[in-house]
PDB file of C-alpha atoms in Angstrom:
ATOM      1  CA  UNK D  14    -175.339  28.449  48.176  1.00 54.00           C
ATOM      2  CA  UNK D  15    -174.695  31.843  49.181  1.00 61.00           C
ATOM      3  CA  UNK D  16    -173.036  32.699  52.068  1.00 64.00           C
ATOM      4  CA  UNK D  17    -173.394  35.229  54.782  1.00 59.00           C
ATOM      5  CA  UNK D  18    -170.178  34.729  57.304  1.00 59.00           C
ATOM      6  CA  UNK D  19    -169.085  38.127  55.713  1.00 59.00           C
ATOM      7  CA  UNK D  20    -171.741  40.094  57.508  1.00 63.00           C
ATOM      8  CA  UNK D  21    -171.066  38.547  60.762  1.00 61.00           C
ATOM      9  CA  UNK D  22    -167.376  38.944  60.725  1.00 66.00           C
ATOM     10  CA  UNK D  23    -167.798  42.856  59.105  1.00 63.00           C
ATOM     11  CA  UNK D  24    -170.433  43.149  62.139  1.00 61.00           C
ATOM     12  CA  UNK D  25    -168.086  42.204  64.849  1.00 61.00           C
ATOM     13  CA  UNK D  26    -165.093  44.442  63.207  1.00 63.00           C
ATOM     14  CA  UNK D  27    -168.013  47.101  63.317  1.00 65.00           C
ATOM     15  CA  UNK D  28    -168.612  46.955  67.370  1.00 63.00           C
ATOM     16  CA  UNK D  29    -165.149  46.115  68.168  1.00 59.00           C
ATOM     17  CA  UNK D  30    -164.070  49.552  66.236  1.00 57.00           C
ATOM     18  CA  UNK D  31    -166.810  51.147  67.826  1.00 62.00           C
ATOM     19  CA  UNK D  32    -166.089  50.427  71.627  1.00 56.00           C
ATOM     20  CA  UNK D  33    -162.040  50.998  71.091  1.00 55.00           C
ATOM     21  CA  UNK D  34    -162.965  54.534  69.835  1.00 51.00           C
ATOM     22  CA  UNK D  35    -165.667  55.413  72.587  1.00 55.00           C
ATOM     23  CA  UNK D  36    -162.906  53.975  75.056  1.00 50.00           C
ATOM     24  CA  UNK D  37    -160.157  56.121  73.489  1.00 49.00           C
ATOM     25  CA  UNK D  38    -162.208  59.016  73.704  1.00 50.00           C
ATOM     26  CA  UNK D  39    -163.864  58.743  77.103  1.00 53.00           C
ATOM     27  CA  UNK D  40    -160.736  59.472  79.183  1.00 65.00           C
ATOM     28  CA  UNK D  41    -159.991  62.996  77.774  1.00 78.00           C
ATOM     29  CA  UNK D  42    -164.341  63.492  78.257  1.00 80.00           C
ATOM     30  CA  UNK D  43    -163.696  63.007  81.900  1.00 83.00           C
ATOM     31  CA  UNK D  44    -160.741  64.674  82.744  1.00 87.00           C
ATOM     32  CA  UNK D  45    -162.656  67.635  81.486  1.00 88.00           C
ATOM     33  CA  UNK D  46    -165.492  66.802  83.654  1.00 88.00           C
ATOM     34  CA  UNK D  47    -163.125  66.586  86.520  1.00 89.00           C
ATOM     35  CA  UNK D  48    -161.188  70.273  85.347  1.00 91.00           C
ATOM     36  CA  UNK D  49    -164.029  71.925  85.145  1.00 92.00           C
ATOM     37  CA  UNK D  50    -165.863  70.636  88.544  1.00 92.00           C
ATOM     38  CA  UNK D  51    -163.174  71.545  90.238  1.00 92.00           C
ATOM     39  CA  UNK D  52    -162.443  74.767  88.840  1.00 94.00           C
ATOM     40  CA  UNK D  53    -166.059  75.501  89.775  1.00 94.00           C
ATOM     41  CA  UNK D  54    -165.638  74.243  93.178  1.00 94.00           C
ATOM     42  CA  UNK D  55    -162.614  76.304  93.581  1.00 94.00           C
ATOM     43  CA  UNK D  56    -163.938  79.739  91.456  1.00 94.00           C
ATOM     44  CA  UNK D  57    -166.771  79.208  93.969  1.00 93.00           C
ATOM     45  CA  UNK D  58    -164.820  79.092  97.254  1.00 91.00           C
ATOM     46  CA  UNK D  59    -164.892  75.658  97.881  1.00 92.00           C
ATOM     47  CA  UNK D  60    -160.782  74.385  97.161  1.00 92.00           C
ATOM     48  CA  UNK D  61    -161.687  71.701 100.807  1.00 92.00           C
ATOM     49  CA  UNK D  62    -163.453  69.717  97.754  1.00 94.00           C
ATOM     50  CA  UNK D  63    -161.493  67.191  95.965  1.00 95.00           C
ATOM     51  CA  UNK D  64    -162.998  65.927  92.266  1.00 95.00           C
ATOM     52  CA  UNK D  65    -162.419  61.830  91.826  1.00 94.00           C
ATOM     53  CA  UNK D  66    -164.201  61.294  88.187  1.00 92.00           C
ATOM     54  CA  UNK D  67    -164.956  57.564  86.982  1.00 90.00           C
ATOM     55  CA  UNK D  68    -166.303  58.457  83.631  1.00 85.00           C
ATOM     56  CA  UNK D  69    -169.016  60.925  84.429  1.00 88.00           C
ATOM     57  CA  UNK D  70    -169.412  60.030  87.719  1.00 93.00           C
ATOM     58  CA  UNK D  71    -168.019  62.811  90.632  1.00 94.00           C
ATOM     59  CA  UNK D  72    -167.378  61.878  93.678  1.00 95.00           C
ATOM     60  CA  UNK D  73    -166.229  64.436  96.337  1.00 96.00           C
ATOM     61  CA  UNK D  74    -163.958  64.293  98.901  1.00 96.00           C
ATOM     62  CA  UNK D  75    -162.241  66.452 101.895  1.00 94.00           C
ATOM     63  CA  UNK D  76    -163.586  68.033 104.649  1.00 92.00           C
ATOM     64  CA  UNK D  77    -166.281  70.787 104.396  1.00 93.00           C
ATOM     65  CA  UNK D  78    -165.650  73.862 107.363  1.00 89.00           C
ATOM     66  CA  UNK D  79    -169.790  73.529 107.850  1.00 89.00           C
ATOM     67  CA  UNK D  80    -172.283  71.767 106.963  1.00 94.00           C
ATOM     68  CA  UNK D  81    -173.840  74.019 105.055  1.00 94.00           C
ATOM     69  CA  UNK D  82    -170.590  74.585 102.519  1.00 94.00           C
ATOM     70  CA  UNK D  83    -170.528  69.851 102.093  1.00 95.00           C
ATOM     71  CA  UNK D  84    -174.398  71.034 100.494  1.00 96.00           C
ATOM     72  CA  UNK D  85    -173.570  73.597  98.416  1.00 95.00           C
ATOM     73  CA  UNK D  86    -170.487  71.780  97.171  1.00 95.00           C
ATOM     74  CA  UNK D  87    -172.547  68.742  96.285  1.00 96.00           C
ATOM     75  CA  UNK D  88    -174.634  71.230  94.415  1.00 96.00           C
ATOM     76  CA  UNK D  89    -172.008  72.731  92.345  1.00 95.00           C
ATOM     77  CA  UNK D  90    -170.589  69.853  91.403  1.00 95.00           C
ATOM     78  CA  UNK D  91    -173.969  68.617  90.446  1.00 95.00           C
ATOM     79  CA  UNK D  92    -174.352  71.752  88.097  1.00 94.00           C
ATOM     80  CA  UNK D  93    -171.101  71.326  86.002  1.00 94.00           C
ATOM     81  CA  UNK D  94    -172.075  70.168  82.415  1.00 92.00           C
ATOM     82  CA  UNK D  95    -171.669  66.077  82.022  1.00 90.00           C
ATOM     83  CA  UNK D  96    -171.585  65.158  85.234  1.00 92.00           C
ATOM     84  CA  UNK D  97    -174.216  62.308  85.740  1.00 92.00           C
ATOM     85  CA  UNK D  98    -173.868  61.725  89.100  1.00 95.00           C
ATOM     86  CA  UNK D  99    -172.517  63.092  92.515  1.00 95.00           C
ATOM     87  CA  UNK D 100    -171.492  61.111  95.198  1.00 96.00           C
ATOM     88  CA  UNK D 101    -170.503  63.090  98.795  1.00 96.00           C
ATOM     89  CA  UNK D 102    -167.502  61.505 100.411  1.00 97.00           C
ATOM     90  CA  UNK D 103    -167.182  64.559 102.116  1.00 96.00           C
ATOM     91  CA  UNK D 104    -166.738  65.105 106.184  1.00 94.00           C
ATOM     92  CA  UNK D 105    -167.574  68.217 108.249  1.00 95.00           C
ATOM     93  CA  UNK D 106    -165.069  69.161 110.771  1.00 92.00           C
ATOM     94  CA  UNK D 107    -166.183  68.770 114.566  1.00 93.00           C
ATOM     95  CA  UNK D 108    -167.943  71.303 116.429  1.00 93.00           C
ATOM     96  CA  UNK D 109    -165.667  72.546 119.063  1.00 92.00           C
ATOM     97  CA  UNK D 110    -168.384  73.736 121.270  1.00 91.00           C
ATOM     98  CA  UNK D 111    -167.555  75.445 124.377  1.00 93.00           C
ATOM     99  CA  UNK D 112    -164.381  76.966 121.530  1.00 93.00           C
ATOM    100  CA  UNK D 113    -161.359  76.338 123.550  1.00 94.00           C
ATOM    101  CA  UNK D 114    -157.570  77.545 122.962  1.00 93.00           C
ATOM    102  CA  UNK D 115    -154.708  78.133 125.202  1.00 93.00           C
ATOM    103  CA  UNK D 116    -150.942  78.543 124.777  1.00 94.00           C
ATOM    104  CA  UNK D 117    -148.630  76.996 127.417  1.00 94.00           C
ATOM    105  CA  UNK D 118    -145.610  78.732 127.808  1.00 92.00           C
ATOM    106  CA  UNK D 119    -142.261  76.853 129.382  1.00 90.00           C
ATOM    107  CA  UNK D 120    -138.601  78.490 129.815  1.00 88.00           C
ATOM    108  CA  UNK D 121    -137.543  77.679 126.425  1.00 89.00           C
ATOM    109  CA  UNK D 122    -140.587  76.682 124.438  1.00 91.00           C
ATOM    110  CA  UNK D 123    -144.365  76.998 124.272  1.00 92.00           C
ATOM    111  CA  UNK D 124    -146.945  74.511 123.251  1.00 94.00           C
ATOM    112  CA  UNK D 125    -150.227  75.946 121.840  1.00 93.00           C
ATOM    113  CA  UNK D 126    -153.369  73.497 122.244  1.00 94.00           C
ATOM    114  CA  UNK D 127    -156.832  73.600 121.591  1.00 92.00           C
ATOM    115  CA  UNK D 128    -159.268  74.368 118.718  1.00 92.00           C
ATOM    116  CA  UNK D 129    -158.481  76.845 115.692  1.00 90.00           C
ATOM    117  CA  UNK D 130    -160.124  77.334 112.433  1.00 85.00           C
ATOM    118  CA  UNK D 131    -160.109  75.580 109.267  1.00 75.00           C
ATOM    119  CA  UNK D 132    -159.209  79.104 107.367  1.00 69.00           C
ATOM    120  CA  UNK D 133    -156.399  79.199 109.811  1.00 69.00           C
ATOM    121  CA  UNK D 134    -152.942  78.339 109.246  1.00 71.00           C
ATOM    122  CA  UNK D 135    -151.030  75.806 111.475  1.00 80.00           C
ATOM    123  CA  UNK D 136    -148.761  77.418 110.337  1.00 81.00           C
ATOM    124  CA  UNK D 137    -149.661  81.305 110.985  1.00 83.00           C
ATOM    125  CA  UNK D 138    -150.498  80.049 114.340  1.00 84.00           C
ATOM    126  CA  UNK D 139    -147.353  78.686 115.581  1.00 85.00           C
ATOM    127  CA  UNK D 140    -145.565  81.918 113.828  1.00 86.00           C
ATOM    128  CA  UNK D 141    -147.784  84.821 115.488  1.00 88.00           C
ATOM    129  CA  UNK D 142    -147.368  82.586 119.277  1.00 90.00           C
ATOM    130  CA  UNK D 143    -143.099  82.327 118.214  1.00 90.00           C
ATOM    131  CA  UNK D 144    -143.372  86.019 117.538  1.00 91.00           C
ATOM    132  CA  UNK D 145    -145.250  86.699 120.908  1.00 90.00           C
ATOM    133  CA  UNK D 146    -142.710  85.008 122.544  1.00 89.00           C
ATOM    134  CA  UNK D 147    -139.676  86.105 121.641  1.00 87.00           C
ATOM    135  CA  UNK D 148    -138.663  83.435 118.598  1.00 87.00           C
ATOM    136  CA  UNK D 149    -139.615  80.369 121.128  1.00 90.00           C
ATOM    137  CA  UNK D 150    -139.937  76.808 119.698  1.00 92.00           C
ATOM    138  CA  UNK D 151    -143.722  76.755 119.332  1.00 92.00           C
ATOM    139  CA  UNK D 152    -144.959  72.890 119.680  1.00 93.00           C
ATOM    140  CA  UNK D 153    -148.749  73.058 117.910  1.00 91.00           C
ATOM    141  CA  UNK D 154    -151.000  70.831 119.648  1.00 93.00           C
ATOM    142  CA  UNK D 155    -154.049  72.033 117.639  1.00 91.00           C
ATOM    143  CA  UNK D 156    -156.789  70.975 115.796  1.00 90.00           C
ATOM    144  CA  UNK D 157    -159.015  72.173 113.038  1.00 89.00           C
ATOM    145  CA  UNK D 158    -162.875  72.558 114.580  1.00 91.00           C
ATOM    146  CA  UNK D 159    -165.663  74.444 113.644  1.00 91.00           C
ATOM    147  CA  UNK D 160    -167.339  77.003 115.778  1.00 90.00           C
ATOM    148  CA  UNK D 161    -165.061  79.442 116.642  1.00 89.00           C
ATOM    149  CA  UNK D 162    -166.184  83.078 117.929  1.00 91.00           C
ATOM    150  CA  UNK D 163    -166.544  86.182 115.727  1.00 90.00           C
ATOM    151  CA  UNK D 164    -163.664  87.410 116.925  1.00 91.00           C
ATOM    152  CA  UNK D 165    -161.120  84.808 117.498  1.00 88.00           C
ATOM    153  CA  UNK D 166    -158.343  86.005 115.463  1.00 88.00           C
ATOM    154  CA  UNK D 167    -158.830  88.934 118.331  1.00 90.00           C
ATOM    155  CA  UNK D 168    -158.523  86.611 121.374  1.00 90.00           C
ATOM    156  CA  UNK D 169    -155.670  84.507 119.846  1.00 89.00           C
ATOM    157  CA  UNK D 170    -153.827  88.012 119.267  1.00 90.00           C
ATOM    158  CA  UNK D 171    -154.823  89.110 122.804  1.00 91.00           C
ATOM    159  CA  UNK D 172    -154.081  85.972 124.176  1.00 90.00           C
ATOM    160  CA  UNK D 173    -150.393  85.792 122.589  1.00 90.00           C
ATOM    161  CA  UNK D 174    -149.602  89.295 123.989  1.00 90.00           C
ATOM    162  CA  UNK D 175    -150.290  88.135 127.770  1.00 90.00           C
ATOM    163  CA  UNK D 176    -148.433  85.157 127.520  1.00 89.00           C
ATOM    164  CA  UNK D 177    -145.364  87.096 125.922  1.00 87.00           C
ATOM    165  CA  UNK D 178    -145.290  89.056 129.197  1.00 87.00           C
ATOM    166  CA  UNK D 179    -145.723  85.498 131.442  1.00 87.00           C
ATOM    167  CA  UNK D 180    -142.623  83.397 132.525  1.00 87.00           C
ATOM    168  CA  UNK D 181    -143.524  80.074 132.072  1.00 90.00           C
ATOM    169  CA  UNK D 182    -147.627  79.940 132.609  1.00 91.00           C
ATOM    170  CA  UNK D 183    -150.573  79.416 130.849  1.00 94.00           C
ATOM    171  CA  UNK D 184    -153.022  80.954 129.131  1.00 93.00           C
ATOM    172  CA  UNK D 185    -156.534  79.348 128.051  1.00 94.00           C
ATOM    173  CA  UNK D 186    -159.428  80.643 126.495  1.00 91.00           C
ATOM    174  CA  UNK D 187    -162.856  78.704 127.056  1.00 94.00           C
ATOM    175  CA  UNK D 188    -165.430  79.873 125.512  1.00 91.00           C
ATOM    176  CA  UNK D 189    -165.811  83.858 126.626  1.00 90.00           C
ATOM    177  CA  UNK D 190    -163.997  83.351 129.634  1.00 93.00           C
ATOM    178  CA  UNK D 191    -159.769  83.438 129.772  1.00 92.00           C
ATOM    179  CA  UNK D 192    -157.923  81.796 132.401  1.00 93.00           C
ATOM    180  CA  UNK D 193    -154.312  83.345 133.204  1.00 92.00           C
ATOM    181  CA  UNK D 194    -151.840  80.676 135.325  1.00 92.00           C
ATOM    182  CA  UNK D 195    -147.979  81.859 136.060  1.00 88.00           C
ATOM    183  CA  UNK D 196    -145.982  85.242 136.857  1.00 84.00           C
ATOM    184  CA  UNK D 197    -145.224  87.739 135.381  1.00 84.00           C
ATOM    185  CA  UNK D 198    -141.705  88.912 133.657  1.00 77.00           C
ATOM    186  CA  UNK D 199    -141.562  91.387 136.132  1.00 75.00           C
ATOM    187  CA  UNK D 200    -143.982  93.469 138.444  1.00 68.00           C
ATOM    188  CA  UNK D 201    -143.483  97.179 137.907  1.00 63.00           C
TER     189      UNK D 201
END
């Protein structure tokens, strides 16, 4: 009688090698994958895009400043060798539409309210208005929107410079039109 549990047993050492060493060498596979989408994204001015990789599967994350950058960072992620598969996780931030931003200025500190840019920094913000004020305590009441006029790093300047010359009052800009509440430091 000749027997034949050999080939079986040899079979099932075969596939069981087989799948350990695809396993083992699958994780290093994606976290190239994920490198390499996201240096993409980045190289291509997209760093709002966060890579999550589950094998060769991207999904994207963070929140796009339009929705015309969540599309093209879909697309580059989709164009990164070994990815099979993008999924968009991604948000847009709100339209801020009429654009609104104000400073509020108080005898010892200011608040500054309203809509700024995603490209802006909270912090820059709160340092140009503490600047324009003479070193106040800024309180940042802000939020990241989309929409923002061509020149609003102009207005928020402009805006800064009026209010260091307020006592306490208020200063709001609403869409082209700025509204000035208070007195001034003096009237010469």
């Amino acid at each position: 009688m000749i027997r034949f549990g050999w080939i079986v047993q040899g079979g099932l050492v075969g596939v069981g090698a087989t799948l350990l060493a695809g396993l083992a060498s699958f994780g290093p596979i994606a976290e190239d994958v994920a490198g390499r989408a996201g240096d993409r994204l980045k190289a291509e001015g997209r760093p709002w895009a966060v890579v999550a990789i589950d094998g060769r599967d991207v999904t994207l994350t963070g929140t796009a400043p339009d929705p015309a950058d969540r599309e093209l960072a879909v697309a580059t992620a989709d164009r990164v060798f070994g990815v099979r598969v993008v999924t968009d996780r991604t948000t847009v931030l709100p339209l801020a539409a009429p654009w609104a931003w104000g400073v509020e200025k108080g005898e010892t500190s200011a608040t500054v309210f309203g809509a700024v840019r995603a490209e802006d920094s909270r912090t820059e913000t709160r340092a140009q208005a503490s600047a324009a004020l003479g070193g106040m305590k800024i309180d940042d009441e802000t939020t990241a929107a989309r929409g923002a006029p061509a020149d609003w790093v102009t207005r928020r300047a402009f805006a800064l410079a009026l209010a260091g010359d307020l006592k306490p009052g208020k200063l709001e800009w609403v869409g082209d039109h700025l509204s000035i509440s208070g007195h001034p430091r003096d009237f010469a």
